[in-house]
PDB file of C-alpha atoms and ligand atoms in Angstrom:
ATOM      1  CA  UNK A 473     108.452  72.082  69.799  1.00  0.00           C
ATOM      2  CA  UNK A 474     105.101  71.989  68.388  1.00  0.00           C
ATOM      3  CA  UNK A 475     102.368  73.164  70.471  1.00  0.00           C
ATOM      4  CA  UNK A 476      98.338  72.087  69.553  1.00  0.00           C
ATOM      5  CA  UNK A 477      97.340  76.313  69.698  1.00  0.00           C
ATOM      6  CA  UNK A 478      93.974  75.790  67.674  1.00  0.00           C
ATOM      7  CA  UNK A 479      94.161  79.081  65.555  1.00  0.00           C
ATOM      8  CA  UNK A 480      91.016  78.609  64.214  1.00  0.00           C
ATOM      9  CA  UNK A 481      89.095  77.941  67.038  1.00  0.00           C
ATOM     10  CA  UNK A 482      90.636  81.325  68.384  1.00  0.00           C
ATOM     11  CA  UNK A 483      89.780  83.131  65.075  1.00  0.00           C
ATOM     12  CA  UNK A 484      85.969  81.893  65.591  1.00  0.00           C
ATOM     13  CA  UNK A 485      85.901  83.564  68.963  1.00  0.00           C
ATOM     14  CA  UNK A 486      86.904  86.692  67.193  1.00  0.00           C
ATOM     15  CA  UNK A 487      84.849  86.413  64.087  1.00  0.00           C
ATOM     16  CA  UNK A 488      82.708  89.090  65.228  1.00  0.00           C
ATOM     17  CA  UNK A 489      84.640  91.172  67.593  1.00  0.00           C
ATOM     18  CA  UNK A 490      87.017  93.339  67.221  1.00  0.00           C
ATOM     19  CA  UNK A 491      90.851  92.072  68.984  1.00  0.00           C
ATOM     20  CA  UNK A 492      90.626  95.514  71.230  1.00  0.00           C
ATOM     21  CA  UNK A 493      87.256  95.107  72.485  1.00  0.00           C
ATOM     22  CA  UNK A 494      87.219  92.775  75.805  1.00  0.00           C
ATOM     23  CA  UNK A 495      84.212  90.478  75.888  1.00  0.00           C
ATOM     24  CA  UNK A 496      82.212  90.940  79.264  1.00  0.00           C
ATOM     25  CA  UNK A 497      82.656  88.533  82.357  1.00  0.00           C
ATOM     26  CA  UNK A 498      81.042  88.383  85.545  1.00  0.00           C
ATOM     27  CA  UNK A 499      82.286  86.911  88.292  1.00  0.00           C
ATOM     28  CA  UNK A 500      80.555  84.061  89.904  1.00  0.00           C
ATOM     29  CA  UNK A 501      82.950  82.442  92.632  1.00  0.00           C
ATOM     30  CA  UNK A 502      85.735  83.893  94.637  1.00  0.00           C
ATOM     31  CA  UNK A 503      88.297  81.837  96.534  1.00  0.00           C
ATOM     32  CA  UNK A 504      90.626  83.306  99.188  1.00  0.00           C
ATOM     33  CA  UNK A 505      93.792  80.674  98.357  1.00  0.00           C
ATOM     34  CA  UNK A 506      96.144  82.855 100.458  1.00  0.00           C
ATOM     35  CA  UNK A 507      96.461  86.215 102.183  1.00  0.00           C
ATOM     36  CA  UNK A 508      97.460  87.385  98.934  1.00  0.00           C
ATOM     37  CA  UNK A 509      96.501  85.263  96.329  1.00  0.00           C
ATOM     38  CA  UNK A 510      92.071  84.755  95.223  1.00  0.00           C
ATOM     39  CA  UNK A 511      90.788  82.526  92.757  1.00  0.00           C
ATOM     40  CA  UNK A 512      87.723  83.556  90.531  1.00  0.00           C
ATOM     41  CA  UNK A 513      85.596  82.203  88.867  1.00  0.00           C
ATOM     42  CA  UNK A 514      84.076  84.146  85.655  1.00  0.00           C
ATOM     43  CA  UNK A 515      81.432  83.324  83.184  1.00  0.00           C
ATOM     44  CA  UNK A 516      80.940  85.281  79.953  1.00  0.00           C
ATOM     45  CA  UNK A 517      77.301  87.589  80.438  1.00  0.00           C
ATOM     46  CA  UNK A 518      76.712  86.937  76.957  1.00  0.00           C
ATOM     47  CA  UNK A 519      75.709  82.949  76.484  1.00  0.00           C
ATOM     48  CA  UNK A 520      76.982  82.285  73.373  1.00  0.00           C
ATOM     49  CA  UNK A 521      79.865  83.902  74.196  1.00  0.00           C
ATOM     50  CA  UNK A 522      80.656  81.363  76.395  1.00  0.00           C
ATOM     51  CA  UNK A 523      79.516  78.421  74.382  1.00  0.00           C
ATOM     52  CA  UNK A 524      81.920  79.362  71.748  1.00  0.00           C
ATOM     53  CA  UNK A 525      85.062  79.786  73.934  1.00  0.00           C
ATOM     54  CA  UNK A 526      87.853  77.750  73.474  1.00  0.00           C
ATOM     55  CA  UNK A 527      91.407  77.278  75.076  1.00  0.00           C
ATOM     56  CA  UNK A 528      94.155  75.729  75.601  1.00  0.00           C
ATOM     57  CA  UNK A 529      95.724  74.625  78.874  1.00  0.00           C
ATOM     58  CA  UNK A 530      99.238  77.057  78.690  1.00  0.00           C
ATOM     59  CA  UNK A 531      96.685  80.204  77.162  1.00  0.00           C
ATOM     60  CA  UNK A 532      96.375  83.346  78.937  1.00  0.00           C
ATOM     61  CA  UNK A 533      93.900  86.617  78.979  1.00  0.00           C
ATOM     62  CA  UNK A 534      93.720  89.970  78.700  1.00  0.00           C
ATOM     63  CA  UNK A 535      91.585  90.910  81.783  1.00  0.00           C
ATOM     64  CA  UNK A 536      90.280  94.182  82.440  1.00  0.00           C
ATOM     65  CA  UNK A 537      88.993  95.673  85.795  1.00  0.00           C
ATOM     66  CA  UNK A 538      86.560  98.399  84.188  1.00  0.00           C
ATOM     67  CA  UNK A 539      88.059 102.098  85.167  1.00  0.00           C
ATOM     68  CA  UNK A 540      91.803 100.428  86.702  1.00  0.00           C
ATOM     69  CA  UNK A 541      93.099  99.338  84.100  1.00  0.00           C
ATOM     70  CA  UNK A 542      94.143  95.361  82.228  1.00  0.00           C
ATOM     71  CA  UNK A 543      96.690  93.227  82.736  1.00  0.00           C
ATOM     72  CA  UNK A 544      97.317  89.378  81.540  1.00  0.00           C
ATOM     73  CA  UNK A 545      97.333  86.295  83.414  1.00  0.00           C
ATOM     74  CA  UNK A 546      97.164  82.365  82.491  1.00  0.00           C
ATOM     75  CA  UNK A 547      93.662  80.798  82.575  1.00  0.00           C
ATOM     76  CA  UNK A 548      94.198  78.926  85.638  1.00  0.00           C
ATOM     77  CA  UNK A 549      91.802  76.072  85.014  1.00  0.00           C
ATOM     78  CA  UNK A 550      91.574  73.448  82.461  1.00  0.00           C
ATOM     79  CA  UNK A 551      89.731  73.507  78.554  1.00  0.00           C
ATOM     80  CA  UNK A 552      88.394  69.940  79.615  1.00  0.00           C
ATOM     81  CA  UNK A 553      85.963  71.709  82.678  1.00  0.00           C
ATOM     82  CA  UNK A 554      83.757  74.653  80.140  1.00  0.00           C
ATOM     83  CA  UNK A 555      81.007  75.447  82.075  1.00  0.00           C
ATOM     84  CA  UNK A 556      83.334  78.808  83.233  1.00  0.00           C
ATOM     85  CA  UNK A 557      86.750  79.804  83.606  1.00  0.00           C
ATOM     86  CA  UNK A 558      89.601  80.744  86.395  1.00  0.00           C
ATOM     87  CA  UNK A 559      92.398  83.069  87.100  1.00  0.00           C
ATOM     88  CA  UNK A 560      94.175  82.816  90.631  1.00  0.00           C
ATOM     89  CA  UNK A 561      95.719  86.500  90.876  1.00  0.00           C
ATOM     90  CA  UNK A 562      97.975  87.739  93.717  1.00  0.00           C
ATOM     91  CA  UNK A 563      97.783  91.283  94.873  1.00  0.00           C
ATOM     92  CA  UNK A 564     101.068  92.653  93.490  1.00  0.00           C
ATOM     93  CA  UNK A 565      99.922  95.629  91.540  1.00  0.00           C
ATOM     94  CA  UNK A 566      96.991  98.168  90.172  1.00  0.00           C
ATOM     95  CA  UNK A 567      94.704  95.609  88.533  1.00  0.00           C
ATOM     96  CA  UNK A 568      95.557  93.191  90.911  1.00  0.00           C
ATOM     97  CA  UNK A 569      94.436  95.138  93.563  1.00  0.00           C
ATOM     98  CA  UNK A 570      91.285  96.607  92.022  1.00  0.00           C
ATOM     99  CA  UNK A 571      90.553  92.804  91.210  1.00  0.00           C
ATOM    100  CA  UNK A 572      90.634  92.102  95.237  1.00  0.00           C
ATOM    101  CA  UNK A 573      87.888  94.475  95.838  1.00  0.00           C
ATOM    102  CA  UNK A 574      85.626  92.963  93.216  1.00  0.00           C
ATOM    103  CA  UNK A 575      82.751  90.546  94.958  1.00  0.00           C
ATOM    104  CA  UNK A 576      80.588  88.031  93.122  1.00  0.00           C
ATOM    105  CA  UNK A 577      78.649  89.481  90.315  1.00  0.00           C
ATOM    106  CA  UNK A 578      80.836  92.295  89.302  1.00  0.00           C
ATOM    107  CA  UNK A 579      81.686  92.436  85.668  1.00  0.00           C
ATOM    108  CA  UNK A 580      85.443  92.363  84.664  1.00  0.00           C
ATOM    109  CA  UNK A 581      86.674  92.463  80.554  1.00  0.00           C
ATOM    110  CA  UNK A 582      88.111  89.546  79.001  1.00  0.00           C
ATOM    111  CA  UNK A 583      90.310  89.250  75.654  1.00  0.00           C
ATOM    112  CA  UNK A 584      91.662  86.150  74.680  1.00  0.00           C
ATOM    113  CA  UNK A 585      92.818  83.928  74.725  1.00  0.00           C
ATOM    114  CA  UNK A 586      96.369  84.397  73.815  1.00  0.00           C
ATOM    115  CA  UNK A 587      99.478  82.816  72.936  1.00  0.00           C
ATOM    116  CA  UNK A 588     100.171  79.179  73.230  1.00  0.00           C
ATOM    117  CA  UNK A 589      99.802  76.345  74.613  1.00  0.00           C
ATOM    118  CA  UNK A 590     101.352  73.030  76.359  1.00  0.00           C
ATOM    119  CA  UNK A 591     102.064  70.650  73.650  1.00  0.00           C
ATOM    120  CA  UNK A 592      99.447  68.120  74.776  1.00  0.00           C
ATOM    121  CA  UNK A 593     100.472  65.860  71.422  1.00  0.00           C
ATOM    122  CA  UNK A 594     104.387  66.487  72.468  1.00  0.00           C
ATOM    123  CA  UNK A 595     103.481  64.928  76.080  1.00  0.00           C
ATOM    124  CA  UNK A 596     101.159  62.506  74.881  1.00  0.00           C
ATOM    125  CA  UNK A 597     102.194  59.009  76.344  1.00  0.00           C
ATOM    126  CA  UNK A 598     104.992  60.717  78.050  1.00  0.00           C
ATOM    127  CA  UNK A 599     106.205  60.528  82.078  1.00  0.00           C
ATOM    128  CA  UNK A 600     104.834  63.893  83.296  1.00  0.00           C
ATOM    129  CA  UNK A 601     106.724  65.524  86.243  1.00  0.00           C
ATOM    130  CA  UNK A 602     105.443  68.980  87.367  1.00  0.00           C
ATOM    131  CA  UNK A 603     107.409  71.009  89.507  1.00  0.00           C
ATOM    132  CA  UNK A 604     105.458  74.193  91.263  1.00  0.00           C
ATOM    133  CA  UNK A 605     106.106  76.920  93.723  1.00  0.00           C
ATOM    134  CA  UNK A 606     103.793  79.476  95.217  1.00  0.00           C
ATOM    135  CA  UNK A 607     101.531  80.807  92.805  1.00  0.00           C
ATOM    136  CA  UNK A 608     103.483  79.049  89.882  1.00  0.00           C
ATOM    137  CA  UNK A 609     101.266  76.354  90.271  1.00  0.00           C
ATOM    138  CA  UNK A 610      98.534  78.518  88.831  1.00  0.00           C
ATOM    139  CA  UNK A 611      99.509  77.725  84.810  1.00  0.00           C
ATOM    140  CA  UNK A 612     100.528  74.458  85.602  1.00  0.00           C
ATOM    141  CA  UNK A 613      96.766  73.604  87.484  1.00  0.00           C
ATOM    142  CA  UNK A 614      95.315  73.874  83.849  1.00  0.00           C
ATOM    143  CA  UNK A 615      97.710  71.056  82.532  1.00  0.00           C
ATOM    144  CA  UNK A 616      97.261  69.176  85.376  1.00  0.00           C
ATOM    145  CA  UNK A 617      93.496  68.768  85.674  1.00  0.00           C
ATOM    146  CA  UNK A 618      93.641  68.922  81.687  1.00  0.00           C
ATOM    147  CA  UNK A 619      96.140  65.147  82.221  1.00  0.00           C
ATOM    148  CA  UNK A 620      93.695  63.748  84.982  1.00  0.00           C
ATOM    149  CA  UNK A 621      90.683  64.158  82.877  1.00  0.00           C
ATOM    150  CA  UNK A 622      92.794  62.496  80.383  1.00  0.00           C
ATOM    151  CA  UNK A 623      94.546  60.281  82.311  1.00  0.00           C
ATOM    152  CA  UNK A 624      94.940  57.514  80.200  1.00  0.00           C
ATOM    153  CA  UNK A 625      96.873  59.402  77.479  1.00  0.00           C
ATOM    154  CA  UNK A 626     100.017  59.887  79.827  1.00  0.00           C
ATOM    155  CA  UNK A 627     102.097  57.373  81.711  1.00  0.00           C
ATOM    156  CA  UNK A 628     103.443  58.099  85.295  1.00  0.00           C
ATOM    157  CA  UNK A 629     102.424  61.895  86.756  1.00  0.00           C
ATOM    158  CA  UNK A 630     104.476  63.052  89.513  1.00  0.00           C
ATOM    159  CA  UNK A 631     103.581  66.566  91.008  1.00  0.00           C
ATOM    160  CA  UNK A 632     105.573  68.386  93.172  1.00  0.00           C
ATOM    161  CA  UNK A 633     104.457  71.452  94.735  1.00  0.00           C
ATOM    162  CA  UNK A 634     105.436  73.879  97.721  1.00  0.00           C
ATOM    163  CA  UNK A 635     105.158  76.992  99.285  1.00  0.00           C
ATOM    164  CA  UNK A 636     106.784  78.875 101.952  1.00  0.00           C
ATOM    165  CA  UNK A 637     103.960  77.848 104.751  1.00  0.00           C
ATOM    166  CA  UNK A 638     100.824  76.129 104.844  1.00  0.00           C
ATOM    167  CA  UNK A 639      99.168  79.288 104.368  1.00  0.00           C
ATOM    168  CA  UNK A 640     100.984  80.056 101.206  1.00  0.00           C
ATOM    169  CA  UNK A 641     100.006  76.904  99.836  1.00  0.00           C
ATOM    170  CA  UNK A 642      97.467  77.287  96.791  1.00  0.00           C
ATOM    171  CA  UNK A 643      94.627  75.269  95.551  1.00  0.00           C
ATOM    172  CA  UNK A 644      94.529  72.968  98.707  1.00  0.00           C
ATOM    173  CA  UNK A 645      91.053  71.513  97.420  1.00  0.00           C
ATOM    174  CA  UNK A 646      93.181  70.165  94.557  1.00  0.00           C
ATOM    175  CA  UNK A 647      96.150  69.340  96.120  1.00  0.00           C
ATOM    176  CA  UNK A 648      93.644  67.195  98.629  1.00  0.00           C
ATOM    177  CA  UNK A 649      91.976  65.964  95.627  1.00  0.00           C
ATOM    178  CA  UNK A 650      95.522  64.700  93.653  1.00  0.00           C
ATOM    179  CA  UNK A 651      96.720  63.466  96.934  1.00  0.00           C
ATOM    180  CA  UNK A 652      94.092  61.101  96.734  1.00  0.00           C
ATOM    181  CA  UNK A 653      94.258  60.050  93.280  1.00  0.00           C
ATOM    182  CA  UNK A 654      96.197  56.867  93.121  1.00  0.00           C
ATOM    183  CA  UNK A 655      96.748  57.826  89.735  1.00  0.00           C
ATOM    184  CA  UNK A 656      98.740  60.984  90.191  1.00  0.00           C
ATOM    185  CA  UNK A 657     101.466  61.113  92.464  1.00  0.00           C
ATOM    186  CA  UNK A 658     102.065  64.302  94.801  1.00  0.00           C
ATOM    187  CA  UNK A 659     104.179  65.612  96.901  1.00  0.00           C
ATOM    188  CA  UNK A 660     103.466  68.625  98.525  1.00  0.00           C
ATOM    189  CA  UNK A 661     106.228  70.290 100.962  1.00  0.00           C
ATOM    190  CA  UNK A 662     106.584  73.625 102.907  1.00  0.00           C
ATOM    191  CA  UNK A 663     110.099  75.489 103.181  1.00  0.00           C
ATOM    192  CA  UNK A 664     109.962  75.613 106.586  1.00  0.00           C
ATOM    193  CA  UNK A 665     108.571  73.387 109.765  1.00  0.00           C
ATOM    194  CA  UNK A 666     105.479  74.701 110.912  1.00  0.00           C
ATOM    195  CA  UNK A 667     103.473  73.480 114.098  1.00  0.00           C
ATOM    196  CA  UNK A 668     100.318  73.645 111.905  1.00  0.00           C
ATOM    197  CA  UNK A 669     101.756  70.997 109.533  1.00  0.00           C
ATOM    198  CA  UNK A 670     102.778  67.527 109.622  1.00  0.00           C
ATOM    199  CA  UNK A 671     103.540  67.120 105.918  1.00  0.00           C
ATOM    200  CA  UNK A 672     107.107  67.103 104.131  1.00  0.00           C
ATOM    201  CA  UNK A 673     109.355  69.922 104.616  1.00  0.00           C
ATOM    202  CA  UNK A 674     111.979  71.242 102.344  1.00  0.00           C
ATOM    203  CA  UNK A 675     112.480  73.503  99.572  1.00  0.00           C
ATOM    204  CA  UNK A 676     111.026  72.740  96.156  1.00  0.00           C
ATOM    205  CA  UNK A 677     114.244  71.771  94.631  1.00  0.00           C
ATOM    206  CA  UNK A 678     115.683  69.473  97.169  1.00  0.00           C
ATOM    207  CA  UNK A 679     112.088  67.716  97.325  1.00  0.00           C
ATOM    208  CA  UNK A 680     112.602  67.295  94.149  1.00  0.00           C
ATOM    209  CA  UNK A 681     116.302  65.549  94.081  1.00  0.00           C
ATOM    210  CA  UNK A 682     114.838  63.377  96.870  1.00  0.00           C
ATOM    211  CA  UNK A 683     111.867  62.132  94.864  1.00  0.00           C
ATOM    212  CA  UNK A 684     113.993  62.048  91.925  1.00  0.00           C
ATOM    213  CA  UNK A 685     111.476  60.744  89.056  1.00  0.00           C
ATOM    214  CA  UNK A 686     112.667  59.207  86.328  1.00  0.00           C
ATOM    215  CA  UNK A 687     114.077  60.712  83.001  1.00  0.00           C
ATOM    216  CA  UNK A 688     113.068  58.129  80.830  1.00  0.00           C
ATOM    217  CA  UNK A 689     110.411  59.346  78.445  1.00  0.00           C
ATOM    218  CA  UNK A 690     109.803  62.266  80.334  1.00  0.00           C
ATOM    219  CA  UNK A 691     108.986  65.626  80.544  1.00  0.00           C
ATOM    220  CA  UNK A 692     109.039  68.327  83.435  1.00  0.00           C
ATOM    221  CA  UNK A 693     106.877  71.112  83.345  1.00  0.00           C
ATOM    222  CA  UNK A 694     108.399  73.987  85.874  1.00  0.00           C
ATOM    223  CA  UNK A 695     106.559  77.382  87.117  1.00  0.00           C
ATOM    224  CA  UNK A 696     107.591  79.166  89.836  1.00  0.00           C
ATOM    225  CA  UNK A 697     109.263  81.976  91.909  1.00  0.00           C
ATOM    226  CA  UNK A 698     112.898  82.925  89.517  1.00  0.00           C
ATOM    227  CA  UNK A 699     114.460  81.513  92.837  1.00  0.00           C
ATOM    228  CA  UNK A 700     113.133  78.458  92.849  1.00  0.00           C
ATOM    229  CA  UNK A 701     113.180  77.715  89.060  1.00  0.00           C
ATOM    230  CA  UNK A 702     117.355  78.784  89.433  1.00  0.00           C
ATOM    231  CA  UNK A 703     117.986  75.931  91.645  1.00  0.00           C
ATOM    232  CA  UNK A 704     115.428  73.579  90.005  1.00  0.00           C
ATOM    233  CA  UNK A 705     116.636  73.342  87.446  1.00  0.00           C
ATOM    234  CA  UNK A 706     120.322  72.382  87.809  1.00  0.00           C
ATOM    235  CA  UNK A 707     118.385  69.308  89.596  1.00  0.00           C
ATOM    236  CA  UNK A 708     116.353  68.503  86.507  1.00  0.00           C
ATOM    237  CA  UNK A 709     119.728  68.276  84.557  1.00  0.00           C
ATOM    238  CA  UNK A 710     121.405  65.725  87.148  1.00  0.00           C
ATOM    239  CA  UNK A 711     118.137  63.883  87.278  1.00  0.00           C
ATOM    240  CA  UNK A 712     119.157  63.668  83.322  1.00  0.00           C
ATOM    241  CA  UNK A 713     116.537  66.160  82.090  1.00  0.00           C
ATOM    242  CA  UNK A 714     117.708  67.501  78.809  1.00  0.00           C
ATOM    243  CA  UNK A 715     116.699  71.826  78.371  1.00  0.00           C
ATOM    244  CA  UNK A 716     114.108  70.101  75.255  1.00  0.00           C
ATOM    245  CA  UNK A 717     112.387  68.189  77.609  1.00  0.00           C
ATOM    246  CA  UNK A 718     111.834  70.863  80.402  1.00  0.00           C
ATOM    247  CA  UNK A 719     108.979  73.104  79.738  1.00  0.00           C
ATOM    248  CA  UNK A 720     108.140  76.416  81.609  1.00  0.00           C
ATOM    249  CA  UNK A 721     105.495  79.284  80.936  1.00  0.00           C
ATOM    250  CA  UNK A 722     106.768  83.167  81.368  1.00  0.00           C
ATOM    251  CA  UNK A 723     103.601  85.389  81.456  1.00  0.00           C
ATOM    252  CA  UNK A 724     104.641  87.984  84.117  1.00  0.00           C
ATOM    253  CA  UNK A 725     106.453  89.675  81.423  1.00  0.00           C
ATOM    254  CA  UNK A 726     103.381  90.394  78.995  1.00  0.00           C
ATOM    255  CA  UNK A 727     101.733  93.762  78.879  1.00  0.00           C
ATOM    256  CA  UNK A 728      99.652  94.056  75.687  1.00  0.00           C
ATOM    257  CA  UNK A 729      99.186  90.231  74.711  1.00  0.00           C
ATOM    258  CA  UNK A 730      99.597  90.737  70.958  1.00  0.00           C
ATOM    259  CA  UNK A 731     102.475  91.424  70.279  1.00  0.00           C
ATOM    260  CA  UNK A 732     102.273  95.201  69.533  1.00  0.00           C
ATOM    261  CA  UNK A 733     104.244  96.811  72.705  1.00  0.00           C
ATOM    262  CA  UNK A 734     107.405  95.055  72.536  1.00  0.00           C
ATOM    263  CA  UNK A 735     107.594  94.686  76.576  1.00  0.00           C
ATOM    264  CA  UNK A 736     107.866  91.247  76.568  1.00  0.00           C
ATOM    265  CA  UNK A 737     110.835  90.157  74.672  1.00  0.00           C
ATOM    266  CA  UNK A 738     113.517  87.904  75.435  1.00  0.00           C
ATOM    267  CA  UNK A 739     116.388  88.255  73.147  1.00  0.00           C
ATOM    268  CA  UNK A 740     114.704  87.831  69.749  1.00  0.00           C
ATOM    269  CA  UNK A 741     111.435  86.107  71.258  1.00  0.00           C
ATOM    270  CA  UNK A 742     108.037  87.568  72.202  1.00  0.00           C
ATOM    271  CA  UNK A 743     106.777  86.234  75.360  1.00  0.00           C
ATOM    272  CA  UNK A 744     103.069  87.133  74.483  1.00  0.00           C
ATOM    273  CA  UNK A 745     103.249  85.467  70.372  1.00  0.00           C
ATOM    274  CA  UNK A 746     106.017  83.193  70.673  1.00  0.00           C
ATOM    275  CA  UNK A 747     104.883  81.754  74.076  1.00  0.00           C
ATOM    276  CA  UNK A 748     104.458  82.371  77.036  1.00  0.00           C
ATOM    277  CA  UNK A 749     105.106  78.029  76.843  1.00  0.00           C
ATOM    278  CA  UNK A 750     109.057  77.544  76.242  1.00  0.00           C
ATOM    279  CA  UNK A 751     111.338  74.609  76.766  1.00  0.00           C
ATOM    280  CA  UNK A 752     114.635  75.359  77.998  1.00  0.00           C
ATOM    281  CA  UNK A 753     116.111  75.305  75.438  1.00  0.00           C
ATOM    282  CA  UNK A 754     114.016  78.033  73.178  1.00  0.00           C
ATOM    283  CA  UNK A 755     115.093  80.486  76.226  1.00  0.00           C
ATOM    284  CA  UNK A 756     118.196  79.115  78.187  1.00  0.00           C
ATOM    285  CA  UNK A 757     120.638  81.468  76.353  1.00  0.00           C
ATOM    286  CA  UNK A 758     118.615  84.645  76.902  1.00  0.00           C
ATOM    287  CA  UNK A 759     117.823  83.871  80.480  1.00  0.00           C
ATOM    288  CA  UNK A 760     121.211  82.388  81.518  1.00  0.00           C
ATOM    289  CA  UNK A 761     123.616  83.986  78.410  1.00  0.00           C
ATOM    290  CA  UNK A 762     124.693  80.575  77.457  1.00  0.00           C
ATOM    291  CA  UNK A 763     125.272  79.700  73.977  1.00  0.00           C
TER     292      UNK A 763
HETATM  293  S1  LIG B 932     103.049  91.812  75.533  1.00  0.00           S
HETATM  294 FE1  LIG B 932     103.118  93.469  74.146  1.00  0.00          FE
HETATM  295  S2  LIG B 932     104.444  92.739  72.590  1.00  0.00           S
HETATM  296 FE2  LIG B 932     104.195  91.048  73.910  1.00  0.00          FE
END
C-alpha cells in the first residue's frame, strides 16, 4: 500500500523542536457529541506554529492534559479545513477524563503528528465506501470531509454510519450536512428502534449487506467498535471486497507514538510507525491468526 505521509512536511514542523516537547494548544470550541464523547476544537498559541502545521487525514497526536498525563488520538478533522484542528475523545480513561473538565481557553500539549496516513493517491478515482460505528467515525470524519472538499477526485461515496441510539450518534451536524449532499450518499442507522427516531434501524453490518455498494473499483474504509468490525467484515468479503481493498485505522493501541515503548505491536508491526492505517491484509493474520 503506499500511503502520501509527507515526511518532510512533518520534519519542518519539528525543525526547531525537540520530538518530546509538546507544542502548546488552546482550546477554542467544545462540542458535547454524546454523553460520553466531546469534540474540541484547538488552535496552536503560538501563530506560526499553526501556520506551519501540516497533516494528513489517517494522522494522529500526542495530546497532553498539563499535570494528568498524554495519550494519542486521530486528528478528527480534515488537512483541507487549517484554520484549527479536532479530536472527538470519549471519557474512557485518565486523560480522557481530565480532558472533559477542560472549558474553552485552557491550554492542552500537542505532538505530532504521527504515523500515517489514508492513501489519498491509492483511492484516487476510486468507489469510496465508509463503514462507521460509534466513535469510529471519528478517523474516518477526516477522510471524509478531506473526499468532499475534493470531490471530484473520487467516483461514487457511500457512507454508512450507526450507533446504538440517537444519542450515541456522533457528528450529527455532519451527518445532516452529507445527508444533504447529493454527492455523497449516507446512510445513517441506529441498532435499535427508538421513539425519538424515524430513521433506518439495524446494526451496522446488516445496513451494510442491505445497501450493498458495489465492489467494482472500490475501496472500504472501516472504523469501529471490534464487534462491529468482526461482523463487517465477513460482509465486505461477500459483497466481493478483497482484505487489499479494505482499509481500517487501529490507534487505541498506541501509547508513546514513536515507536519507542513497544505497546503497540501486532505481530511484527508497530501500530504507532507502521500505521495506525492498515488494509486487511497487512493485519488479518495477526488479528484473526490466519495465514
Ligand atoms: S506506541 Fe509506543 S512503540 Fe508504538
Amino acid at each position: 500500500m503506499t500511503t502520501t505521509t509527507d515526511v518532510s512536511k512533518r520534519r519542518k514542523f519539528f525543525a526547531q523542536n525537540n520530538v518530546y516537547v509538546p507544542h502548546v494548544a488552546v482550546i477554542t470550541e467544545i462540542i458535547d457529541e454524546t454523553p460520553t464523547i466531546r469534540t474540541f476544537h484547538f488552535k496552536f498559541k503560538d501563530e506560526k506554529v499553526q501556520q506551519e502545521f501540516n497533516f494528513e487525514s489517517g494522522q494522529f497526536g500526542e495530546y497532553t492534559v498539563f499535570g494528568a498525563g498524554e495519550a494519542t488520538f486521530c486528528i478528527t478533522s480534515s488537512p483541507t479545513r487549517r484554520d484549527h484542528f479536532e479530536v472527538a475523545l470519549q471519557k474512557v480513561g485518565k486523560v480522557t477524563n481530565a480532558f472533559h473538565r477542560l472549558g474553552v481557553g485552557a491550554e492542552i500539549g500537542f505532538r505530532g503528528p504521527y504515523g500515517n496516513s489514508f492513501p489519498l493517491d491509492f483511492l484516487k478515482g476510486k468507489n469510496l465506501v465508509f463503514v462507521g460505528g460509534g466513535i469510529g467515525l471519528a478517523p474516518l470524519r477526516s477522510l471524509i470531509w478531506n473526499v468532499a472538499d475534493n470531490r471530484k477526485l473520487y467516483d461514487k461515496v457511500n457512507i454508512i454510519y450507526g450507533a446504538r441510539s440517537p444519542a450515541d450518534l456522533s457528528f450529527k451536524y455532519d451527518l445532516e450536512e452529507w445527508a444533504k449532499d447529493s454527492a455523497l450518499n449516507m446512510v445513517t442507522t441506529i441498532d435499535r428502534a427508538d421513539p425519538k427516531w424515524s430513521g433506518r434501524v439495524g446494526m451496522v453490518p446488516s445496513v451494510l449487506e442491505q445497501v450493498a455498494p458495489s465492489n467494482q473499483n472500490a475501496v472500504a474504509i472501516v472504523c469501529g467498535p471490534p464487534i462491529m468490525i468482526r461482523f463487517t467484515l465477513p460482509v465486505l468479503a461477500k459483497l466481493g471486497f478483497t482484505p487489499e481493498n479494505i482499509l481500517t485505522t487501529l490507534e487505541k493501541r498506541m501509547k508513546c507514538g514513536i515507536g519507542k515503548c513497544g505497546r503497540c505491536n501486532i505481530g511484527p508491526v508497530f501500530v504507532c510507525k507502521d500505521g495506525p492505517v492498515f488494509t486487511y491484509a497487512q493485519i488479518k493474520s495477526f488479528v484473526t491468526g490466519e495465514g
